PDB file of C-alpha atoms and ligand atoms in Angstrom:
ATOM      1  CA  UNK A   1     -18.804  35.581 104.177  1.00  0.00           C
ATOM      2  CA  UNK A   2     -17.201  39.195 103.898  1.00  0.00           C
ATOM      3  CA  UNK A   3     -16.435  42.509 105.850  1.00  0.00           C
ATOM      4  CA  UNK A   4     -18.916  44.962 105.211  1.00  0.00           C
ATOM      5  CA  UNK A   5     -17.659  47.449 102.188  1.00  0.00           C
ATOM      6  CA  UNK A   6     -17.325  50.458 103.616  1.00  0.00           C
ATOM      7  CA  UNK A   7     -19.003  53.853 102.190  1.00  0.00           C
ATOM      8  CA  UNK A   8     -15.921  55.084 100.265  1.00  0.00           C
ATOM      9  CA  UNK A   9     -15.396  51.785  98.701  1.00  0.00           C
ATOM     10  CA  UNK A  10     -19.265  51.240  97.865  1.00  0.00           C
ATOM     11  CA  UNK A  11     -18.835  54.429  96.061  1.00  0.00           C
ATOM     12  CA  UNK A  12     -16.244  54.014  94.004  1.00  0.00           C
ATOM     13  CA  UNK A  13     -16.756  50.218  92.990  1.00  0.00           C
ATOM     14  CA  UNK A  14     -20.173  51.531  91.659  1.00  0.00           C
ATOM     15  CA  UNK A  15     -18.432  54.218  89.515  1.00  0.00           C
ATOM     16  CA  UNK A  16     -16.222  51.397  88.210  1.00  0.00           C
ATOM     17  CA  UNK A  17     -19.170  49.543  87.151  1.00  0.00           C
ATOM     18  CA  UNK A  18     -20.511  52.340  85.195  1.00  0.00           C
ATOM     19  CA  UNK A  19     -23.322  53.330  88.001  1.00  0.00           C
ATOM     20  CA  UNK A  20     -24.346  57.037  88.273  1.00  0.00           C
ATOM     21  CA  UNK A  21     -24.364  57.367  91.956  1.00  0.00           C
ATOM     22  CA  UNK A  22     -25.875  60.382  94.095  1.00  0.00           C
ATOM     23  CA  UNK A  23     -24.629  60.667  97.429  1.00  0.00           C
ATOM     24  CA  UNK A  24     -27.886  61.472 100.118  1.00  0.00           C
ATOM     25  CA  UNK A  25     -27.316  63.523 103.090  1.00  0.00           C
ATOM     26  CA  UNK A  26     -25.292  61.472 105.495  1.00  0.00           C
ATOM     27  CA  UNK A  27     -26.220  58.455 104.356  1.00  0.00           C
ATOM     28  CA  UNK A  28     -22.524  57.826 105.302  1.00  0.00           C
ATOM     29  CA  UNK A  29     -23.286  57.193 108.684  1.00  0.00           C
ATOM     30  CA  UNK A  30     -26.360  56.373 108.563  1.00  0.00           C
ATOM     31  CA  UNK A  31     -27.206  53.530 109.803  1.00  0.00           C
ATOM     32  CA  UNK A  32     -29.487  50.906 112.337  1.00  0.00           C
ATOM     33  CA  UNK A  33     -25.984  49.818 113.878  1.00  0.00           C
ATOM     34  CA  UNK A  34     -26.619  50.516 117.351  1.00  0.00           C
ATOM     35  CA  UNK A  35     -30.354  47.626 117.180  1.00  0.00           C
ATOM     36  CA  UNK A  36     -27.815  44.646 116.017  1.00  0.00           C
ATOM     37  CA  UNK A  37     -25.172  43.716 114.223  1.00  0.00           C
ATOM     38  CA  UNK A  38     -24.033  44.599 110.383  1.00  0.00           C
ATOM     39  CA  UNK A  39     -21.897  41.694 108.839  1.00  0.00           C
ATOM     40  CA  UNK A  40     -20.548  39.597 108.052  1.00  0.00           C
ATOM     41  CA  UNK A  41     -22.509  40.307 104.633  1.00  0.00           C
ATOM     42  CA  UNK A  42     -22.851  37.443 102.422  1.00  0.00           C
ATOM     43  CA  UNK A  43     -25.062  38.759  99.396  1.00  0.00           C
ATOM     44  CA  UNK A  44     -27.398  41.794  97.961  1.00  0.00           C
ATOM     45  CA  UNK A  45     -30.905  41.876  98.162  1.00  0.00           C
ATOM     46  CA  UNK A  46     -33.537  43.719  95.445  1.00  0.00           C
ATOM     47  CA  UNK A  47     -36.486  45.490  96.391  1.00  0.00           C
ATOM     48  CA  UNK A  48     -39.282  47.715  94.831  1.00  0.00           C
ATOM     49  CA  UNK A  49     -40.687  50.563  96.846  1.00  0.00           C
ATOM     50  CA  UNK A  50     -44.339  50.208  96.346  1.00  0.00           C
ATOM     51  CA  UNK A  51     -43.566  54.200  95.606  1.00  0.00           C
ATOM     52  CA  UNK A  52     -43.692  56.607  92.827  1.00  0.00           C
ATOM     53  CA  UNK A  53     -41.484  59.793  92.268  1.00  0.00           C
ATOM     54  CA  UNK A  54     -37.609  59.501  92.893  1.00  0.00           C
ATOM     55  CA  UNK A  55     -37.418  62.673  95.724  1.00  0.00           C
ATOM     56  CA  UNK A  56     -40.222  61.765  97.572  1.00  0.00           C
ATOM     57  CA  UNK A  57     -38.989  58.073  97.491  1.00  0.00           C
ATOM     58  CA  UNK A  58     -35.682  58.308  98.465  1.00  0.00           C
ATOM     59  CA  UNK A  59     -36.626  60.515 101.396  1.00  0.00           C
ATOM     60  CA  UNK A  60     -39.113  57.444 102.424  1.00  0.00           C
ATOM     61  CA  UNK A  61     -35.710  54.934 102.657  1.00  0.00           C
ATOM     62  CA  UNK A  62     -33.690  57.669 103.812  1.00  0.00           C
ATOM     63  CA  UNK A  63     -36.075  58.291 106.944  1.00  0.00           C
ATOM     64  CA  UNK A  64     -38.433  55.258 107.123  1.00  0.00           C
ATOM     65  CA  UNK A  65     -41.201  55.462 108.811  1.00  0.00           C
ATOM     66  CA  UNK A  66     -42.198  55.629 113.313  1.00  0.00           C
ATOM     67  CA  UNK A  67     -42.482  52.138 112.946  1.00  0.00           C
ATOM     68  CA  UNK A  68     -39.688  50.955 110.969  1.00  0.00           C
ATOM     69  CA  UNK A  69     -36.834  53.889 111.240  1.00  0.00           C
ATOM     70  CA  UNK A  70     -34.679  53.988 108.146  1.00  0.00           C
ATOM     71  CA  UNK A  71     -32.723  53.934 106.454  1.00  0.00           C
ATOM     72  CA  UNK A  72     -34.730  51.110 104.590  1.00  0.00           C
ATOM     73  CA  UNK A  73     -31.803  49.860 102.276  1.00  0.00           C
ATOM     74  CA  UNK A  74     -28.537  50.897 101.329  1.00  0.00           C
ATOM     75  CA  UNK A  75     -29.306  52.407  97.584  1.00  0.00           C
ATOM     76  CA  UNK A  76     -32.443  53.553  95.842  1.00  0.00           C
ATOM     77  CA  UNK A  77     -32.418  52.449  92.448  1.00  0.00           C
ATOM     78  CA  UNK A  78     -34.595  55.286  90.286  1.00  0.00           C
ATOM     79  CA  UNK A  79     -36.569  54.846  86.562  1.00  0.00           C
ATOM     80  CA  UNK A  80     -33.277  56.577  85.314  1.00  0.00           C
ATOM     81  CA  UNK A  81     -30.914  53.940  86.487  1.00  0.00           C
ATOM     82  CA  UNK A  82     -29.378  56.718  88.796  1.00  0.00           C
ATOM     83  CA  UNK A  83     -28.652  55.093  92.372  1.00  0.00           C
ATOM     84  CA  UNK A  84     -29.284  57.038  95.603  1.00  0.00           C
ATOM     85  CA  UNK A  85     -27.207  55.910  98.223  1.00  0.00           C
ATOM     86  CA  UNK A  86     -29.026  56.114 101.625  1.00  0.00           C
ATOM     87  CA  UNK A  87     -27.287  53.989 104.307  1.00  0.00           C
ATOM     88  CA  UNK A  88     -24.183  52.594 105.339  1.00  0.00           C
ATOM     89  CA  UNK A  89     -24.463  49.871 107.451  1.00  0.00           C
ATOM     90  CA  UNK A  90     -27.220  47.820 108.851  1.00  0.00           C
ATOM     91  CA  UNK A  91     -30.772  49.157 107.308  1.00  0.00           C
ATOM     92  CA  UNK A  92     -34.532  47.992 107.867  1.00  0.00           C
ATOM     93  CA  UNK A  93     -34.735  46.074 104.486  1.00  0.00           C
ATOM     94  CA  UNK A  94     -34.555  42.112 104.762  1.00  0.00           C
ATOM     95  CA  UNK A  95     -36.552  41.452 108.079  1.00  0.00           C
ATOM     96  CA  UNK A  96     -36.562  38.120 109.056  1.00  0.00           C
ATOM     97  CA  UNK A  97     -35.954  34.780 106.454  1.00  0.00           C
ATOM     98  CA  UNK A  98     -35.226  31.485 106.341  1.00  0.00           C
ATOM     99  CA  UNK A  99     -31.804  30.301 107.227  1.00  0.00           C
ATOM    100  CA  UNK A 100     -32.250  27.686 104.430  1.00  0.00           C
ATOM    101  CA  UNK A 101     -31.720  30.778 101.858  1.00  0.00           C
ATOM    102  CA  UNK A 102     -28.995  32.497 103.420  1.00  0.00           C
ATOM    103  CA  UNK A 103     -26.974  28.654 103.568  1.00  0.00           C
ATOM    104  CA  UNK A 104     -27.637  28.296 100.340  1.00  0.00           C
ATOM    105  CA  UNK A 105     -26.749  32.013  99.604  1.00  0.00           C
ATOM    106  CA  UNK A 106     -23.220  31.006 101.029  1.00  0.00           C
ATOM    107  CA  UNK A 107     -23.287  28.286  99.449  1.00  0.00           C
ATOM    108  CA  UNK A 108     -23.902  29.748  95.951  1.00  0.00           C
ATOM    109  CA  UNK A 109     -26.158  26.643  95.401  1.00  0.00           C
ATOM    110  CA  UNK A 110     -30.038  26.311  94.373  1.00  0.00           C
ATOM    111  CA  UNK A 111     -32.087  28.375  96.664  1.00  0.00           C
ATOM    112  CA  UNK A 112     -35.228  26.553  98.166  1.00  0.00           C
ATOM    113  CA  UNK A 113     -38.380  27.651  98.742  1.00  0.00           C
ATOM    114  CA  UNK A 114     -38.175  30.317 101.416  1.00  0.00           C
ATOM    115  CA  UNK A 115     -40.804  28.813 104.288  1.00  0.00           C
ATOM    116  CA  UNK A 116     -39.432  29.667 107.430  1.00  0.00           C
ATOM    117  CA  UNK A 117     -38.587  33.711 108.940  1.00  0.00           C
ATOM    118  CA  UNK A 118     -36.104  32.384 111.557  1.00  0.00           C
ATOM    119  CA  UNK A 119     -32.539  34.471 110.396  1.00  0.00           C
ATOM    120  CA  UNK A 120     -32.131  38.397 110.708  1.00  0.00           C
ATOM    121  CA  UNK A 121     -31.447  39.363 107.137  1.00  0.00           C
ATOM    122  CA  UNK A 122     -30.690  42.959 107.728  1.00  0.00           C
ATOM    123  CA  UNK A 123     -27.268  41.717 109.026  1.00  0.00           C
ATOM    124  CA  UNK A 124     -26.188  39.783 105.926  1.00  0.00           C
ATOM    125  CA  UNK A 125     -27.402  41.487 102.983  1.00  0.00           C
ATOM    126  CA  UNK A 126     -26.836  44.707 101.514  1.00  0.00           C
ATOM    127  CA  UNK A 127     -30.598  45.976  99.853  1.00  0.00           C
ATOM    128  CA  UNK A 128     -31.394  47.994  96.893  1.00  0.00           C
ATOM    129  CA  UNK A 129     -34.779  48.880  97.043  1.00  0.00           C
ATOM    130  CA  UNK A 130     -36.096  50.150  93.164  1.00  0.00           C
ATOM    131  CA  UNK A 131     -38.723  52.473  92.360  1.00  0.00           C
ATOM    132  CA  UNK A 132     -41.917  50.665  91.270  1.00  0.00           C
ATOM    133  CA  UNK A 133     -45.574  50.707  92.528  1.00  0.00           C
ATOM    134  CA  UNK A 134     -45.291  46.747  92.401  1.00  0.00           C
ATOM    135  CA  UNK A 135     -48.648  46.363  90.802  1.00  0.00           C
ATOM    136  CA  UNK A 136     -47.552  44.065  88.070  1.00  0.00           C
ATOM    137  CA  UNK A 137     -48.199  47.170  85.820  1.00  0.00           C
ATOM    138  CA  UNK A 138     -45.941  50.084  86.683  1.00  0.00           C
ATOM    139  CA  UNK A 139     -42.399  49.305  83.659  1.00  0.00           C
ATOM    140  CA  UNK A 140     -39.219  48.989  84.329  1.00  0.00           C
ATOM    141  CA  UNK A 141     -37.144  50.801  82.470  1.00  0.00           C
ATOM    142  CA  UNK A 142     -34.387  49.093  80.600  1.00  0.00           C
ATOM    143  CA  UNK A 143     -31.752  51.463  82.141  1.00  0.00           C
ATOM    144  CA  UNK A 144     -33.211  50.942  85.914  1.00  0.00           C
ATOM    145  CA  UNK A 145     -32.592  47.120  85.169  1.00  0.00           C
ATOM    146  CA  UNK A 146     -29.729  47.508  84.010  1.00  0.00           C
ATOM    147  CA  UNK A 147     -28.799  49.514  87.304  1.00  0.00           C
ATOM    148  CA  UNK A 148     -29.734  46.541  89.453  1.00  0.00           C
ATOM    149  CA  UNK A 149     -27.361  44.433  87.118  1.00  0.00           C
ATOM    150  CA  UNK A 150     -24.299  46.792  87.726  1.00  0.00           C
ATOM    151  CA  UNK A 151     -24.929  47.268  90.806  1.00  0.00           C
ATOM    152  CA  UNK A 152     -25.105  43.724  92.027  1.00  0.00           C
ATOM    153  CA  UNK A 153     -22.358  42.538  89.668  1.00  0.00           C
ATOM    154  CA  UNK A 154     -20.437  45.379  91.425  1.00  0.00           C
ATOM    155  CA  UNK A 155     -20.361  44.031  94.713  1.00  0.00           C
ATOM    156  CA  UNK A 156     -20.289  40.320  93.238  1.00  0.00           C
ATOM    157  CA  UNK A 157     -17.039  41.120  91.952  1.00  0.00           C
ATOM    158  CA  UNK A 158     -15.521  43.075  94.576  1.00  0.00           C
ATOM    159  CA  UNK A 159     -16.781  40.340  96.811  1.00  0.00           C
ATOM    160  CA  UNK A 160     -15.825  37.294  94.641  1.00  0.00           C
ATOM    161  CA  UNK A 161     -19.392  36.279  95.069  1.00  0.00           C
ATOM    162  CA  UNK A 162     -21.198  34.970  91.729  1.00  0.00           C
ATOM    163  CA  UNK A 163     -24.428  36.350  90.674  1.00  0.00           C
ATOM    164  CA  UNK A 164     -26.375  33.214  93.009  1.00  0.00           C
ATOM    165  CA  UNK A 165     -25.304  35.566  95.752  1.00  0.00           C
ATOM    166  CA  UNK A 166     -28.633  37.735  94.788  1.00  0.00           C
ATOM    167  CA  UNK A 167     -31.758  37.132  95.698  1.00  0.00           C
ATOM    168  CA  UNK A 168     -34.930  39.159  95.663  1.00  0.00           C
ATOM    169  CA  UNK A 169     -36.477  40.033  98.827  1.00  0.00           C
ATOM    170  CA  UNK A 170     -39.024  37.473  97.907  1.00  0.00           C
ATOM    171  CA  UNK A 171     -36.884  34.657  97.883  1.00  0.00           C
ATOM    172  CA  UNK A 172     -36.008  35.551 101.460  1.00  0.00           C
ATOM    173  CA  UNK A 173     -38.933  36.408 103.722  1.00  0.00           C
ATOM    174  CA  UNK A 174     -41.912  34.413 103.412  1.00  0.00           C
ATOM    175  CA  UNK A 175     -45.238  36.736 101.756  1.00  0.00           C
ATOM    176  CA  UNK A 176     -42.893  39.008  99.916  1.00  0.00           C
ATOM    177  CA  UNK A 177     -43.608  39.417  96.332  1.00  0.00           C
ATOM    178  CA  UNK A 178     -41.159  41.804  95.878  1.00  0.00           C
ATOM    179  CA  UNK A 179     -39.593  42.613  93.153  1.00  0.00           C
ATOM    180  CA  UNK A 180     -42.673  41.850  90.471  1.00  0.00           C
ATOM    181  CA  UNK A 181     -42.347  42.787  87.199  1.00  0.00           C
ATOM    182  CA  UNK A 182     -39.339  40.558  85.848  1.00  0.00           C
ATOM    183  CA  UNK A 183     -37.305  37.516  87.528  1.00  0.00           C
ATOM    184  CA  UNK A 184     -35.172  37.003  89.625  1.00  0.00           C
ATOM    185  CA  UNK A 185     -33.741  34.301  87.548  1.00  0.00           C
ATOM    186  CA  UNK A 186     -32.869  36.554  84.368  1.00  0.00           C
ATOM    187  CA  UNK A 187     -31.562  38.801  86.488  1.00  0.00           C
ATOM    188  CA  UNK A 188     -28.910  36.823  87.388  1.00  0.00           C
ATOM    189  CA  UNK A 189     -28.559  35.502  84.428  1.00  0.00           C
ATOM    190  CA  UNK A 190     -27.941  39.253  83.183  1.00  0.00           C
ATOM    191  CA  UNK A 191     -25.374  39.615  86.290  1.00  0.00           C
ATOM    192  CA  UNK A 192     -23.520  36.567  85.271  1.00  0.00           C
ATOM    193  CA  UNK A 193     -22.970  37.563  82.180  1.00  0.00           C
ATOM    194  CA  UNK A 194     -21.775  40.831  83.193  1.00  0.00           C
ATOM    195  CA  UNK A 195     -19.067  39.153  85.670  1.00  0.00           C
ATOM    196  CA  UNK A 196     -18.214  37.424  83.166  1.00  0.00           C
ATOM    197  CA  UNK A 197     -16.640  40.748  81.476  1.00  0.00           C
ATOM    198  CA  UNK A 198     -18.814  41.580  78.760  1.00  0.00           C
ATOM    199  CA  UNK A 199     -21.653  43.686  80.392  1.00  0.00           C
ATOM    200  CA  UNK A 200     -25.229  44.084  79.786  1.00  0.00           C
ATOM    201  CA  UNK A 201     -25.754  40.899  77.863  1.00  0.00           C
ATOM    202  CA  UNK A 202     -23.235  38.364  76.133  1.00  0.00           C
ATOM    203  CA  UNK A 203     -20.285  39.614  74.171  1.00  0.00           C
ATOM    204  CA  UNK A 204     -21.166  40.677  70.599  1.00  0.00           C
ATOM    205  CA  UNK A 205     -20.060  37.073  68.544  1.00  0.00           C
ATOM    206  CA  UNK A 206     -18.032  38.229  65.561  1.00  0.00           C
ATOM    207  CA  UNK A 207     -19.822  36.369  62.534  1.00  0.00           C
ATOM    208  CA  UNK A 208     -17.622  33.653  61.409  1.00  0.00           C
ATOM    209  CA  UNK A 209     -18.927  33.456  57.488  1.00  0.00           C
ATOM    210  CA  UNK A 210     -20.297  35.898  55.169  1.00  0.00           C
ATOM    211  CA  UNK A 211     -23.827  35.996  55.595  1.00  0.00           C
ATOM    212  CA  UNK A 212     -25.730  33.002  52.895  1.00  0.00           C
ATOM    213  CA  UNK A 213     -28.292  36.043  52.360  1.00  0.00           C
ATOM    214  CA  UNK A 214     -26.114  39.255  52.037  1.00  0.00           C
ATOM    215  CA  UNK A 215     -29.578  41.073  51.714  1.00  0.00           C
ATOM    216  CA  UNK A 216     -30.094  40.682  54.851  1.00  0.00           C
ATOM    217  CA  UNK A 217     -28.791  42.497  58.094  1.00  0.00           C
ATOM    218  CA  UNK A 218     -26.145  39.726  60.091  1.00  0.00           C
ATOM    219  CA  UNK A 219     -26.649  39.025  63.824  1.00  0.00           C
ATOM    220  CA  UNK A 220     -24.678  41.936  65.635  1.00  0.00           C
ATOM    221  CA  UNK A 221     -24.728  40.043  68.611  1.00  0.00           C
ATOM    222  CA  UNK A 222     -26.733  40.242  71.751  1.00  0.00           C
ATOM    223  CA  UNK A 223     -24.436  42.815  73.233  1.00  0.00           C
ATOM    224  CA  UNK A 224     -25.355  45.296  70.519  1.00  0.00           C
ATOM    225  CA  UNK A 225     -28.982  45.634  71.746  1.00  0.00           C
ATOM    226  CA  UNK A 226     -28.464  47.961  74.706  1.00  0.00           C
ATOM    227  CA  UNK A 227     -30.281  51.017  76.269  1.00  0.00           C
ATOM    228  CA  UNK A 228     -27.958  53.739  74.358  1.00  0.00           C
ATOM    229  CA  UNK A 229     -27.531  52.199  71.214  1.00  0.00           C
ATOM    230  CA  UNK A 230     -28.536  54.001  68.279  1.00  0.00           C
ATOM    231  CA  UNK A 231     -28.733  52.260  64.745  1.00  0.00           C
ATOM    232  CA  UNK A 232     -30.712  52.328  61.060  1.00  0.00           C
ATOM    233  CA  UNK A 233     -30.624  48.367  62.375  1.00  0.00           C
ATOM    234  CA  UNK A 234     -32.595  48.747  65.200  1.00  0.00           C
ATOM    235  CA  UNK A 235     -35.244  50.594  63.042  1.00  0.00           C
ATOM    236  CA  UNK A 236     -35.016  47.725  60.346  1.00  0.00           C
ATOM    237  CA  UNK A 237     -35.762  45.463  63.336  1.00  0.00           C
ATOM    238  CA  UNK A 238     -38.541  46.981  64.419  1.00  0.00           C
ATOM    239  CA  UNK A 239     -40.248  47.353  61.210  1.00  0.00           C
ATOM    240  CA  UNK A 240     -39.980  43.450  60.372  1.00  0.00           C
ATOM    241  CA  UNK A 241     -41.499  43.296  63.915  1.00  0.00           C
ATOM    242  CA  UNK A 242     -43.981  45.358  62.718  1.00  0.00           C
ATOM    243  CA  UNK A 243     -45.188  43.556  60.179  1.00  0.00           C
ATOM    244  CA  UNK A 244     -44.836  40.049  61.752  1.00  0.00           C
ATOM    245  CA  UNK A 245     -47.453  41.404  64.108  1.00  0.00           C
ATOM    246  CA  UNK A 246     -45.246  41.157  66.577  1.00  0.00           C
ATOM    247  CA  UNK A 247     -45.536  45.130  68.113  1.00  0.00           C
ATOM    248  CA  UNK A 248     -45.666  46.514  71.427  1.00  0.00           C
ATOM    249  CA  UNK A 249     -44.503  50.355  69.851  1.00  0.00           C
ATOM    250  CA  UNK A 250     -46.505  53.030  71.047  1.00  0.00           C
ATOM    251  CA  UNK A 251     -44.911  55.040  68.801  1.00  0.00           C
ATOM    252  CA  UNK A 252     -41.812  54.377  66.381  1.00  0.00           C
ATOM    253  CA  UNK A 253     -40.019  52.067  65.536  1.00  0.00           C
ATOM    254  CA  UNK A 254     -36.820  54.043  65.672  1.00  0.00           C
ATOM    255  CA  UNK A 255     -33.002  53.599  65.721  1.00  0.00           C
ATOM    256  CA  UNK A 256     -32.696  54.134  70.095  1.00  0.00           C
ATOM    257  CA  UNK A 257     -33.125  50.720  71.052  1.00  0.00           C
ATOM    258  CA  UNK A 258     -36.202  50.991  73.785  1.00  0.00           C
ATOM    259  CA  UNK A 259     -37.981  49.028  76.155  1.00  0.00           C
ATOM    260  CA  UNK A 260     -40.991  48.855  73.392  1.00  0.00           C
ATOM    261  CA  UNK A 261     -37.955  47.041  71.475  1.00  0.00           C
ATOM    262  CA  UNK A 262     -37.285  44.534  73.803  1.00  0.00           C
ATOM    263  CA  UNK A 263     -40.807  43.911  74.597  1.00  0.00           C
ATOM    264  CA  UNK A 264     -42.133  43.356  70.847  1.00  0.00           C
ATOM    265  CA  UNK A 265     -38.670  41.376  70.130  1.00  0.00           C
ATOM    266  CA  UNK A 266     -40.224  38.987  73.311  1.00  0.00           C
ATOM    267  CA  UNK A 267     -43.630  38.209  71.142  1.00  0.00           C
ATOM    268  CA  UNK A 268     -41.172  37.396  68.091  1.00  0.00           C
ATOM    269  CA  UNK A 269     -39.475  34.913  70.017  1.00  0.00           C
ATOM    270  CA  UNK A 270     -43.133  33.194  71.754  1.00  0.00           C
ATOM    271  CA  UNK A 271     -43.990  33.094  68.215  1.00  0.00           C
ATOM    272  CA  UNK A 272     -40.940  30.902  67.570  1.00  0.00           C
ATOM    273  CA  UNK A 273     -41.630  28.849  69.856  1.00  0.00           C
ATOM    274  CA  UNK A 274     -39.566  30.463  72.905  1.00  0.00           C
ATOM    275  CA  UNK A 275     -40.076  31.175  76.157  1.00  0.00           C
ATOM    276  CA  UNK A 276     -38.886  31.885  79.680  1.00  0.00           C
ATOM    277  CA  UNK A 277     -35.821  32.802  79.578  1.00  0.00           C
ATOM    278  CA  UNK A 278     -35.204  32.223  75.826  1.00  0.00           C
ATOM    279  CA  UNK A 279     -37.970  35.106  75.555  1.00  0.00           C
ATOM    280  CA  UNK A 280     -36.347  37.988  76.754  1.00  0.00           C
ATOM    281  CA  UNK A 281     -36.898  39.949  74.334  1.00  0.00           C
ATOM    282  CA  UNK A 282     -32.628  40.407  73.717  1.00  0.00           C
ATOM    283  CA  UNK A 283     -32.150  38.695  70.182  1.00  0.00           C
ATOM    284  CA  UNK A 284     -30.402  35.769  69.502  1.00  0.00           C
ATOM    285  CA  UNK A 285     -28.887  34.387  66.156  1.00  0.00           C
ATOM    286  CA  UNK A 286     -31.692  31.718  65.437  1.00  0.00           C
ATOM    287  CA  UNK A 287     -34.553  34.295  65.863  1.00  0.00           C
ATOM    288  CA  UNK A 288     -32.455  37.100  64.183  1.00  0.00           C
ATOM    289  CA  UNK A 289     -31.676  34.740  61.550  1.00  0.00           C
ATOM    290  CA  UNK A 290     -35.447  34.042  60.973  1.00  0.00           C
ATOM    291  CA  UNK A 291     -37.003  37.573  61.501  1.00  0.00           C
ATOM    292  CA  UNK A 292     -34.699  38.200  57.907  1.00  0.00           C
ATOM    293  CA  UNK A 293     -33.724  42.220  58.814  1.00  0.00           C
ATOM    294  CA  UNK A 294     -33.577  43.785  55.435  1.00  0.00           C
ATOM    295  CA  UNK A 295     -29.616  45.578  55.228  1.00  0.00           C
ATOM    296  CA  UNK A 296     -30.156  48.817  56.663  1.00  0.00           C
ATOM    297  CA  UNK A 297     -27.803  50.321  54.300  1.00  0.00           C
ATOM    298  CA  UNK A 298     -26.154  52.016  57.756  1.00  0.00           C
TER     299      UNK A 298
HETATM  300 ZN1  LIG B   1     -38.750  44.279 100.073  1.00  0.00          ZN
END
């Protein structure tokens, strides 16, 4: 349970966390205040749009529609990872859930299944909705995940709330299925880790010993493998993933580490045997170990 942040604070917790935030019209007061109540807020909810096109998608959440008047969430998380702040205060985003999620929200325990629409979630969680068409098909960009991580580990700190304290909107409101395209649970996972200090992933794990094969590249750690990073490694990776058949490049491989990266990393780690989780496409030790990255010479 917590007082609302207000607009100021929002603002610059987001900077703090590394967010690149665009401030829309007077989305400072904006706000469905005067139809019920806003707060106590007790965690963040994530959304996609069904929309395509930042402008003409932030307008949409900024304005709503004549049957549900906006704003439709608090921020509008775009393909760039840029986040378009739209409302302060209570917003048209959660609808009605089940009161069995939000206690267990509180509670920071296991959520159950959400079977019931009986609780007014626009009062207790702050929304984010994220530009996607929600077809299953439509990416997401590594950097507009990685906005929804900073984002909700931004208010998670300031909040003392741990990353259980976000849900998708789908957990909440019965016949959601938003968002689609990755889940909720390595989400959190990613937001943990991020509260935890390190950011983005786990912290890169120094290697104890010299590498047994000094021909070959040593784990840099999952940390290293961010949107951003630019390496002869990365390129070395990809190659190996190349010729494992394990490639989802379009083009490439290069040194920027990419979502193609992630995604062909993912098949390398099914064909070890992993998955869920364990197949996210971030590489571990074991799998490093085994893909045998020729030294890069970097
Ligand atoms: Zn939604």
């Amino acid at each position: 349970m917590a007082k609302p942040l207000s607009a100021s604070k929002l603002v610059e917790i987001l900077r703090a966390e590394g967010v690149t935030v665009h401030e829309v019209r007077g989305w400072r007061t904006h706000n469905r205040n005067s139809k019920g109540p806003w707060g106590p807020v007790n965690g963040v909810m994530i959304h996609h749009t069904v929309t395509s096109g930042t402008a003409s998608s932030v307008d949409i959440c900024y304005d709503g529609y004549s049957s549900l008047p906006g704003p439709l969430c608090h921020g509008v998380i775009d393909k760039k990872g840029h986040v378009h702040l739209v409302g302060n205060g209570r917003a048209n985003h959660a609808g009605l859930g089940d009161s069995d999620v939000l206690r267990a929200v509180i509670n920071e325990s296991k959520l159950p299944a959400d079977n019931e629409a009986d609780t007014d979630g626009n009062r207790h969680f702050y929304g984010f909705e994220c530009i996607n068409l929600g077809n299953g098909k439509d990416p997401w960009p590594e950097a507009q995940k990685e906005a929804i991580e900073r984002v909700s580990a931004a208010i998670c700190r300031h909040h003392g709330w741990s990353e259980r304290s976000v849900i998708g909107h789908k957990e909440w409101q019965p016949g959601k299925v938003d968002p689609r395209g990755f889940t909720m649970d390595a989400m959190r996972r990613r937001i943990r880790d991020r509260l935890k200090g390190a950011g983005g992933g786990t912290k890169p794990a120094p290697d104890p010993k010299p590498s047994p094969r000094p021909s070959h590249e040593p784990f840099p750690g999952a940390a290293f493998f961010h949107v951003g990073q630019r390496s002869p490694v990365i390129t070395a990776m990809g190659r190996r993933l190349v010729a494992e058949g394990c490639s989802r490049y379009e083009e490439g491989p290069g040194p920027d580490w990419s979502e193609a990266d992630r995604r062909s990393y993912a098949l390398w780690q099914q064909k070890q045997g992993f998955s869920g989780k364990d197949a996210d496409g971030i590489p571990g030790k074991l799998t490093w170990d085994r893909l045998k990255v020729p030294e890069s010479g970097k």
